[in-house]
Coordinates of C-alpha atoms in Angstrom, one line a residue:
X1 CA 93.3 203.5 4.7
X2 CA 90.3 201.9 6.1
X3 CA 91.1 201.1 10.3
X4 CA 88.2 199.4 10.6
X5 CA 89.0 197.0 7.6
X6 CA 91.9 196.0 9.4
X7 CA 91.3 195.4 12.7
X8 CA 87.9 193.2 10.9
X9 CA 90.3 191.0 9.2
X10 CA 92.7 190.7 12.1
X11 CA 89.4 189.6 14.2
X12 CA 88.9 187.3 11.5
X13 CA 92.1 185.3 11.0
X14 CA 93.4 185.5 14.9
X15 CA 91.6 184.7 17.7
X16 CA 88.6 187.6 17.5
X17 CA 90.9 190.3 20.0
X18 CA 92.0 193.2 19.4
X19 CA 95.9 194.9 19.5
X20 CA 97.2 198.1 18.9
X21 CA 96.9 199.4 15.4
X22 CA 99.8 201.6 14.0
X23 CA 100.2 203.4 10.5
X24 CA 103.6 204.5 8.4
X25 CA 102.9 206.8 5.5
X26 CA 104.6 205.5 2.0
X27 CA 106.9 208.9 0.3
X28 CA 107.3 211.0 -2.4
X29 CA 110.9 212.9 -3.3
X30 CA 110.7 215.9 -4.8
X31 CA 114.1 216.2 -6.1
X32 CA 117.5 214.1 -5.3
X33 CA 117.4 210.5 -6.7
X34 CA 120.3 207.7 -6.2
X35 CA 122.2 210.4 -4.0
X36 CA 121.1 208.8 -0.7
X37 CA 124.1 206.0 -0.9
X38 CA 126.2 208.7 -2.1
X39 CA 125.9 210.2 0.6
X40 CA 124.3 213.3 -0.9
X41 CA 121.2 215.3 -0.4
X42 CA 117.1 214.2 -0.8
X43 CA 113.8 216.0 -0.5
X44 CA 111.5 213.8 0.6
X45 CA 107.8 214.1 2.1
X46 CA 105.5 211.8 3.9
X47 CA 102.5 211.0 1.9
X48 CA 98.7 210.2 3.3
X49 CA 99.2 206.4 1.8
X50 CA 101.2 204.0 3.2
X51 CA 100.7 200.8 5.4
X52 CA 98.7 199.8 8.5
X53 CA 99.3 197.0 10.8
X54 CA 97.1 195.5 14.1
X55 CA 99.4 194.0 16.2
X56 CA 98.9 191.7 19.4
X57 CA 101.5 189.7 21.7
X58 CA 100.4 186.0 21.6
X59 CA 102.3 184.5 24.5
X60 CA 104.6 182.4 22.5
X61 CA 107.7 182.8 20.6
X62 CA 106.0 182.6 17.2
X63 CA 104.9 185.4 14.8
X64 CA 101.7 185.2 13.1
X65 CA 101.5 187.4 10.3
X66 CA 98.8 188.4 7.8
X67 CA 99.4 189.7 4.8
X68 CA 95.5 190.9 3.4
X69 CA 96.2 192.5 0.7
X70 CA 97.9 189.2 -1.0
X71 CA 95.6 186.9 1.2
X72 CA 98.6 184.6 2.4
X73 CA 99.3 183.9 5.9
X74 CA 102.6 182.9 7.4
X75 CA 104.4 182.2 11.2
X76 CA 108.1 181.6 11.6
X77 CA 110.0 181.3 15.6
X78 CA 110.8 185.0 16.4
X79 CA 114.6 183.3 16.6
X80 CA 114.6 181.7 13.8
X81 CA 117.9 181.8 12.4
X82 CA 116.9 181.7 8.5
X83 CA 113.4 182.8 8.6
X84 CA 110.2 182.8 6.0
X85 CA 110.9 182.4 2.4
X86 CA 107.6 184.9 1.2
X87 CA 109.2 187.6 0.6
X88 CA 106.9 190.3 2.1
X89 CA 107.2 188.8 5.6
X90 CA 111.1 188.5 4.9
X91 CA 110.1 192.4 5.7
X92 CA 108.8 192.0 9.0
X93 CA 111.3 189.0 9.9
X94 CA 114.1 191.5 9.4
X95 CA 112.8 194.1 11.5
X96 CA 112.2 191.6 14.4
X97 CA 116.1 190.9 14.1
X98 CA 117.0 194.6 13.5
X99 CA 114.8 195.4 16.8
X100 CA 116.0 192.7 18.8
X101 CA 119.9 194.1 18.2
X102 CA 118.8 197.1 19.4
X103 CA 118.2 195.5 22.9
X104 CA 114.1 195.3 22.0
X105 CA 113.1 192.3 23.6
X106 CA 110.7 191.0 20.9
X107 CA 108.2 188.1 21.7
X108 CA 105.8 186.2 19.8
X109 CA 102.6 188.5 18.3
X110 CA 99.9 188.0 15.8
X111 CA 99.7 190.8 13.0
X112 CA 97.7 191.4 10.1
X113 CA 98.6 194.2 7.9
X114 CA 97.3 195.8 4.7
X115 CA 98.2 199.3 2.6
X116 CA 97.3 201.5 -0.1
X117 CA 100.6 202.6 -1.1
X118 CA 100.8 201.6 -4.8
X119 CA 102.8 198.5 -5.2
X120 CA 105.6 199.3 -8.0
X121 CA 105.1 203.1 -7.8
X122 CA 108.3 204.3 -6.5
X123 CA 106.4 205.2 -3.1
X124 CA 108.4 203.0 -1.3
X125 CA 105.7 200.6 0.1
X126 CA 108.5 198.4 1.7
X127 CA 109.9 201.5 3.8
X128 CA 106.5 202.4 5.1
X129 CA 106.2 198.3 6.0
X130 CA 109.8 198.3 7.7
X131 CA 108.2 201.3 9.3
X132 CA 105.4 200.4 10.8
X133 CA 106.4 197.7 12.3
X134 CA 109.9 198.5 13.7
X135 CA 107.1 201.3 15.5
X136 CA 104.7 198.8 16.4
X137 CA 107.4 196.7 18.1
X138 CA 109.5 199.7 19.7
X139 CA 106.1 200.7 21.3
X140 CA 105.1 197.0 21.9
X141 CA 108.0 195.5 23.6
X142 CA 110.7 197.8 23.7
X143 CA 108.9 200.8 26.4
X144 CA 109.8 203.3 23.3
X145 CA 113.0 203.4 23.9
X146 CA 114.3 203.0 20.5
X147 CA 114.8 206.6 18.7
X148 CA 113.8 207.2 15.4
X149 CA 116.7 207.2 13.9
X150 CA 117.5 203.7 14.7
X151 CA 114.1 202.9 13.7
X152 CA 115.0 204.0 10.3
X153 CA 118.1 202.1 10.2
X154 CA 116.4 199.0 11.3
X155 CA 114.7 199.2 8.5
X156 CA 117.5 200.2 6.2
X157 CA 119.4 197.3 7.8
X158 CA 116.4 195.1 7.1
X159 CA 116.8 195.9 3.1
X160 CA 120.3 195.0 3.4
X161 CA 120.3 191.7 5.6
X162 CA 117.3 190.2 4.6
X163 CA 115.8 191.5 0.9
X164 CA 119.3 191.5 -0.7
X165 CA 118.8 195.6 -1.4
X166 CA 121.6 197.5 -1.1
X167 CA 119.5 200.7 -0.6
X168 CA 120.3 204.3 1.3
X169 CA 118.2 206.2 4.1
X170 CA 115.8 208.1 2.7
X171 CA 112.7 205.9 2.2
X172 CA 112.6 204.7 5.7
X173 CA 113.7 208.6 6.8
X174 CA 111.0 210.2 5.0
X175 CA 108.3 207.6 6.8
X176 CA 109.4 208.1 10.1
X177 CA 110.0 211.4 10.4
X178 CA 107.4 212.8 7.9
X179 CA 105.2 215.6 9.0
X180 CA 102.3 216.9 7.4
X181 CA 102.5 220.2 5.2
X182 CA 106.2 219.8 5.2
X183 CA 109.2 218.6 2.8
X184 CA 112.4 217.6 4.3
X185 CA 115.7 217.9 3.1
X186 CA 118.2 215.4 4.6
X187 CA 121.8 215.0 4.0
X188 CA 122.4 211.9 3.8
X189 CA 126.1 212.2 5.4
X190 CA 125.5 213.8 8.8
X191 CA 121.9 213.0 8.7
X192 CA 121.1 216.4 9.6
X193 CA 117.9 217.3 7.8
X194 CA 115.6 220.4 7.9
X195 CA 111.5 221.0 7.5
X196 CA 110.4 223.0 4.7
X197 CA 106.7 223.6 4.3
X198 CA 105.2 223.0 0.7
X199 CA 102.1 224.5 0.1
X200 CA 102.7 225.8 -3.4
X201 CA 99.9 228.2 -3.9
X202 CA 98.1 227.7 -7.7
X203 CA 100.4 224.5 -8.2
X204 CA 99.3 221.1 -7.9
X205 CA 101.7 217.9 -7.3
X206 CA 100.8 214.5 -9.3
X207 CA 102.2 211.3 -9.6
X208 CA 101.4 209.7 -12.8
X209 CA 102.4 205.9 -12.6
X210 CA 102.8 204.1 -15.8
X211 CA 102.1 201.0 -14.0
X212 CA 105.4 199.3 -15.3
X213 CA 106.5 197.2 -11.9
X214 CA 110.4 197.9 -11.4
X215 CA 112.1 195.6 -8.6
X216 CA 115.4 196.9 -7.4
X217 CA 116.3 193.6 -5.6
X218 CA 119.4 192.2 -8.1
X219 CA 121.7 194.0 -10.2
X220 CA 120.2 197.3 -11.7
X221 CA 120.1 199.0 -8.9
X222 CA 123.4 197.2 -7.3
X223 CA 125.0 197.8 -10.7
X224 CA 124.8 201.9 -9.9
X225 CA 126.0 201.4 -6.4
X226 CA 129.3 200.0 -7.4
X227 CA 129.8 202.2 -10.1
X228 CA 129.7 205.6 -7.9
X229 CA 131.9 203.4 -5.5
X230 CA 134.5 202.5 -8.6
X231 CA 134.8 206.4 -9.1
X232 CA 135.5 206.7 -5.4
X233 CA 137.8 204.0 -5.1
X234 CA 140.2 205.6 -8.2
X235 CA 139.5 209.6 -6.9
X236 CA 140.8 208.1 -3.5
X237 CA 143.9 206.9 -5.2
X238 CA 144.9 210.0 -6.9
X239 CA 144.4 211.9 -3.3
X240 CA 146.0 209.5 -0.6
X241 CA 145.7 213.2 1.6
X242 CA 142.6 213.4 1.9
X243 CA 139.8 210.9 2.7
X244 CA 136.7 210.2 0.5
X245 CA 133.8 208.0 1.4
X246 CA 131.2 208.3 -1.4
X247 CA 130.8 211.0 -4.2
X248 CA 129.3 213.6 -2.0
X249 CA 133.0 213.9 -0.8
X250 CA 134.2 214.6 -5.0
X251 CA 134.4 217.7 -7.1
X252 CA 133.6 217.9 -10.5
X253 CA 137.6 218.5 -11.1
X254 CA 138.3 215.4 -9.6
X255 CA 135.9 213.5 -11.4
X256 CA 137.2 214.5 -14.5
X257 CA 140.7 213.6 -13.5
X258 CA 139.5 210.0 -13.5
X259 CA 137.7 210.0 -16.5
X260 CA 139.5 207.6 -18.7
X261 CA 140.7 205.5 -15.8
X262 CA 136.7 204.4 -15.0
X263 CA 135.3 204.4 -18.3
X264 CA 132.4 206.2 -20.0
X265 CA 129.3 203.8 -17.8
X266 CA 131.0 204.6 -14.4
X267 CA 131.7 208.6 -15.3
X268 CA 128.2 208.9 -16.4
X269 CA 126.9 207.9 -13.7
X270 CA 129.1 209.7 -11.4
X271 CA 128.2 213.1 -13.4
X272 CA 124.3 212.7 -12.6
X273 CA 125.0 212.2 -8.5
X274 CA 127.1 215.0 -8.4
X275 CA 124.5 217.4 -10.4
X276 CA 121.9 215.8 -8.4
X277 CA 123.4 217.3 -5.6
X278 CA 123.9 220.2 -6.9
X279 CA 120.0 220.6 -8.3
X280 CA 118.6 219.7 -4.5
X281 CA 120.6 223.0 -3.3
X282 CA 119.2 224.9 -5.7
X283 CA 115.6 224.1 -5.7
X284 CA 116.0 224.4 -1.7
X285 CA 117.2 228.2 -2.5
X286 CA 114.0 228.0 -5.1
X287 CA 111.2 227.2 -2.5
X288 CA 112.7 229.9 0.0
X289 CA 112.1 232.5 -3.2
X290 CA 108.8 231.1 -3.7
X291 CA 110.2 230.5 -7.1
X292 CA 108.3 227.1 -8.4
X293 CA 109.7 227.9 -12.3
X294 CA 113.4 227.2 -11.5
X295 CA 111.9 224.1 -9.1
X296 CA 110.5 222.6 -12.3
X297 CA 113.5 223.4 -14.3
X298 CA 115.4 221.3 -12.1
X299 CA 113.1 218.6 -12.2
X300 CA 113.2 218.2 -15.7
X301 CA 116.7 218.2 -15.6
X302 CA 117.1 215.5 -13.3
X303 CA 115.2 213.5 -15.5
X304 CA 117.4 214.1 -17.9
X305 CA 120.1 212.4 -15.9
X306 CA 118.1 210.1 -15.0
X307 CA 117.4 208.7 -18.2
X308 CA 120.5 209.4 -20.4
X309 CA 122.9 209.4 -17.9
X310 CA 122.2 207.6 -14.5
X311 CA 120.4 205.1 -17.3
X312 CA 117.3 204.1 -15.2
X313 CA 114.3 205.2 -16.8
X314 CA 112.4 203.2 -19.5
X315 CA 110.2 204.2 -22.3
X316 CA 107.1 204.6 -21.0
X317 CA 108.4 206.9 -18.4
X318 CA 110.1 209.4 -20.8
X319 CA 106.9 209.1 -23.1
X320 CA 105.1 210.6 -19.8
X321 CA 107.8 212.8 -19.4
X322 CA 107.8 213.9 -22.8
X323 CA 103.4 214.4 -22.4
X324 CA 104.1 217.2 -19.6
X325 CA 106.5 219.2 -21.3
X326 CA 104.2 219.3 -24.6
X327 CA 101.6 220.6 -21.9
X328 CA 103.1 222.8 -20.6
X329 CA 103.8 221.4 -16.7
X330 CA 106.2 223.4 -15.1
X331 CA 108.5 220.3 -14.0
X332 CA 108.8 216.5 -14.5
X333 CA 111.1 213.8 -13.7
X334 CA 111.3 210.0 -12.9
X335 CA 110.6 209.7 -9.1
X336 CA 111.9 206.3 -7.3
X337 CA 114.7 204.1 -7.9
X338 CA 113.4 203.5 -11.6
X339 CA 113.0 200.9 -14.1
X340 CA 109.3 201.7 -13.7
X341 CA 107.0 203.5 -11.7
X342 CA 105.7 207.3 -11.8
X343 CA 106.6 210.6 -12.5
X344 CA 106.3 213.5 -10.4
X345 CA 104.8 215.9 -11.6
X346 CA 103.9 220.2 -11.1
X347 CA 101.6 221.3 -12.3
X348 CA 99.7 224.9 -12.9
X349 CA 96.3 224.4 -11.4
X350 CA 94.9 226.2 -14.6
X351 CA 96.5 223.3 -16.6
X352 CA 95.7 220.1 -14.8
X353 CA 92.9 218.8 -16.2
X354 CA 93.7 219.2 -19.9
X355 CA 97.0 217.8 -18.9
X356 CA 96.1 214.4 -17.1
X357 CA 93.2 214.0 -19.8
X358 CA 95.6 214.7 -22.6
X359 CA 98.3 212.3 -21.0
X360 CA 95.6 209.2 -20.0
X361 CA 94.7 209.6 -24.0
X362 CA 98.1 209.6 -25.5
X363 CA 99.4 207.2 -22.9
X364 CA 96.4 204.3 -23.9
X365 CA 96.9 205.0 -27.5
X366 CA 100.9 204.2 -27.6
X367 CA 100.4 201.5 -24.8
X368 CA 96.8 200.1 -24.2
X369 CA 96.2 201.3 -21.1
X370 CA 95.8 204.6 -18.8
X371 CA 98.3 205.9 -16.4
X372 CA 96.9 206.1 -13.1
X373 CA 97.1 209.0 -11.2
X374 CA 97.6 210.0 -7.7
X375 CA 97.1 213.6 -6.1
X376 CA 99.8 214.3 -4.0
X377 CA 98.7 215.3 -0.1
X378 CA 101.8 215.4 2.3
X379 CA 101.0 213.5 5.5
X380 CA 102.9 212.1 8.9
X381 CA 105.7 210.0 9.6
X382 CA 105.0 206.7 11.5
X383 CA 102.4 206.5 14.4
X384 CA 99.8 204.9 16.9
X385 CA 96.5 205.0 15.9
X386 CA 94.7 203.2 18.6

């Protein structure tokens, strides 16, 4: 992402100063989908895409925003009790609530933002938003004083409140708190979380995107949510002793004692979060071996249960699934909420090339037009830049 670019078109639709410029990197996740909100474990990493804002306080108790990738400009009274109906600056709107109920004292400031996190991907281009500007604004009017944790559920709260997203921590955890070189696994319960460097020697990591858009605002992502919660709900009966809170608190035993009480949708779907957790542990104990076979296993499995049992895949994406096991890819899986997106892919260096030629050819053939493809470089979390 171009700084320069930026701070030119921020010159160009304000009032020709300058303001600080701040950047928050979009994500990938290795392994651990849909267990965030189960309280379960992810593996995230920062990636060297995500979003870039210039920001400047204006005096007034109006923000200003620019949106240049989508060319639209809108303002709305930093107190407004409703706020803008565009829904990318329904993004920065919630932040500026979620800040200011953390004691930031947020004024009027004119902003113009862009990115080059792909829109649709599964790279969590909203998260890196939320980011950037809850660190703009922490930095800006609040001395700092805001941690990073409370950045990150600013901008979880921001999903919730304002984009009607019932989402979980990791997207706006992994763009904070990123660091370059480094996976981080993070349970989602205590949020105690851990660095793990990932440099996999003779392995590369791709995303392939089908370029199917997904949006998880409405019920197919919601529709998930409550099911894990209905299996909670009747395990909680059964067990008035004890005290769950999400599925990361179940065993498989107890699970299956509900089975025909929730119904064959809401068991399903409880059977992938609890393997998922399962599969992050193990491809933790993986990396510390240095053993990248049994990291792609799990991969693969999860997009198994991602597909047949979590039910939030789609065709093209088990087509490109499908593509890297014929080639031999040592592990593959949906990656993202789904209905859409990439896959994340490992792949042998040996094997790369024929493997994204062979998949850009079969891919256009069965649905006129190339995946794209994005080499994976793990970056920071959220910053200054100048």
């Amino acid at each position: 992402m171009d700084i320069e670019f930026v701070r030119s078109r921020f010159i160009k639709h304000f009032d020709g100063k300058t303001g600080n410029v701040y950047a928050s990197p979009g994500r990938i996740n290795l392994i651990g989908e849909h267990t965030d909100y189960n309280g379960g474990f992810v593996f995230p990493g920062a990636v060297d895409k995500g979003m870039i804002c210039e920001v400047r306080p204006n005096g007034t108790d109006t923000v200003m925003a620019y949106s240049i990738d989508l060319k639209d400009r809108v303002e709305f009274k930093v107190d407004d009790p409703q706020g803008p109906r565009a829904s990318w600056a329904r993004y920065i709107y919630g932040v500026v609530q979620e800040m200011k109920k953390l004691g930031v004292d947020v004024k009027g400031f004119n902003t113009a933002f862009a990115g080059d996190v792909p829109l649709g991907a599964g790279m969590s281009s909203s998260a890196a938003l939320e980011s950037c500007y809850a660190y703009a604004l922490n930095d800006l009017f609040g001395d700092n004083k805001v941690s990073k944790w409370d950045m990150v559920l600013a901008g979880q709260a921001t999903e919730h409140n304002y984009c009607g997203v019932n989402c979980g921590i990791m997207d706006q955890f992994a763009s904070v708190f990123g660091k370059e070189g480094c996976l981080m696994r993070l349970d989602c319960r205590s949020r105690e979380f851990e660095y793990f460097p990932f440099k996999p020697v003779g392995y590369k990591l791709v995303l392939l995107d089908s370029v199917v858009k997904h949006e998880l605002a409405g019920s197919p992502y919601n529709d998930r949510r409550n099911s894990c919660e209905n299996v909670v709900k009747h395990i909680a009966a059964k067990h008035p002793e004890a005290k769950f809170e999400t599925l990361r608190d179940c065993t498989w035993e107890q699970l299956d004692e509900v089975k025909a009480e929730v119904g064959d949708e809401d068991y399903r779907r409880a059977k992938f979060v609890l393997g998922e957790k399962d599969r992050v542990l193990a491809v933790c104990d993986a990396l510390n071996a240095g053993d990248y076979e049994t990291v792609g296993q799990k991969m693969y499995e999860t997009h198994y249960g991602l597909s047949k049992e979590y039910e939030v895949s789609c065709e093209e994406l088990d087509y490109l699934n499908d593509l890297a096991k014929e080639n031999g890819v040592t592990g593959s899986r949906i990656m993202g909420g789904g209905f859409g997106g990439c896959t994340i892919n490992l792949v042998k260096e040996e094997i790369y090339d024929k493997f994204i030629a062979d998949a850009k050819e079969k891919f256009t053939a069965k649905y006129g037009h190339a995946p794209k493809v994005y080499d994976v470089v793990i970056g920071d979390g959220s910053r200054k830049l100048c």
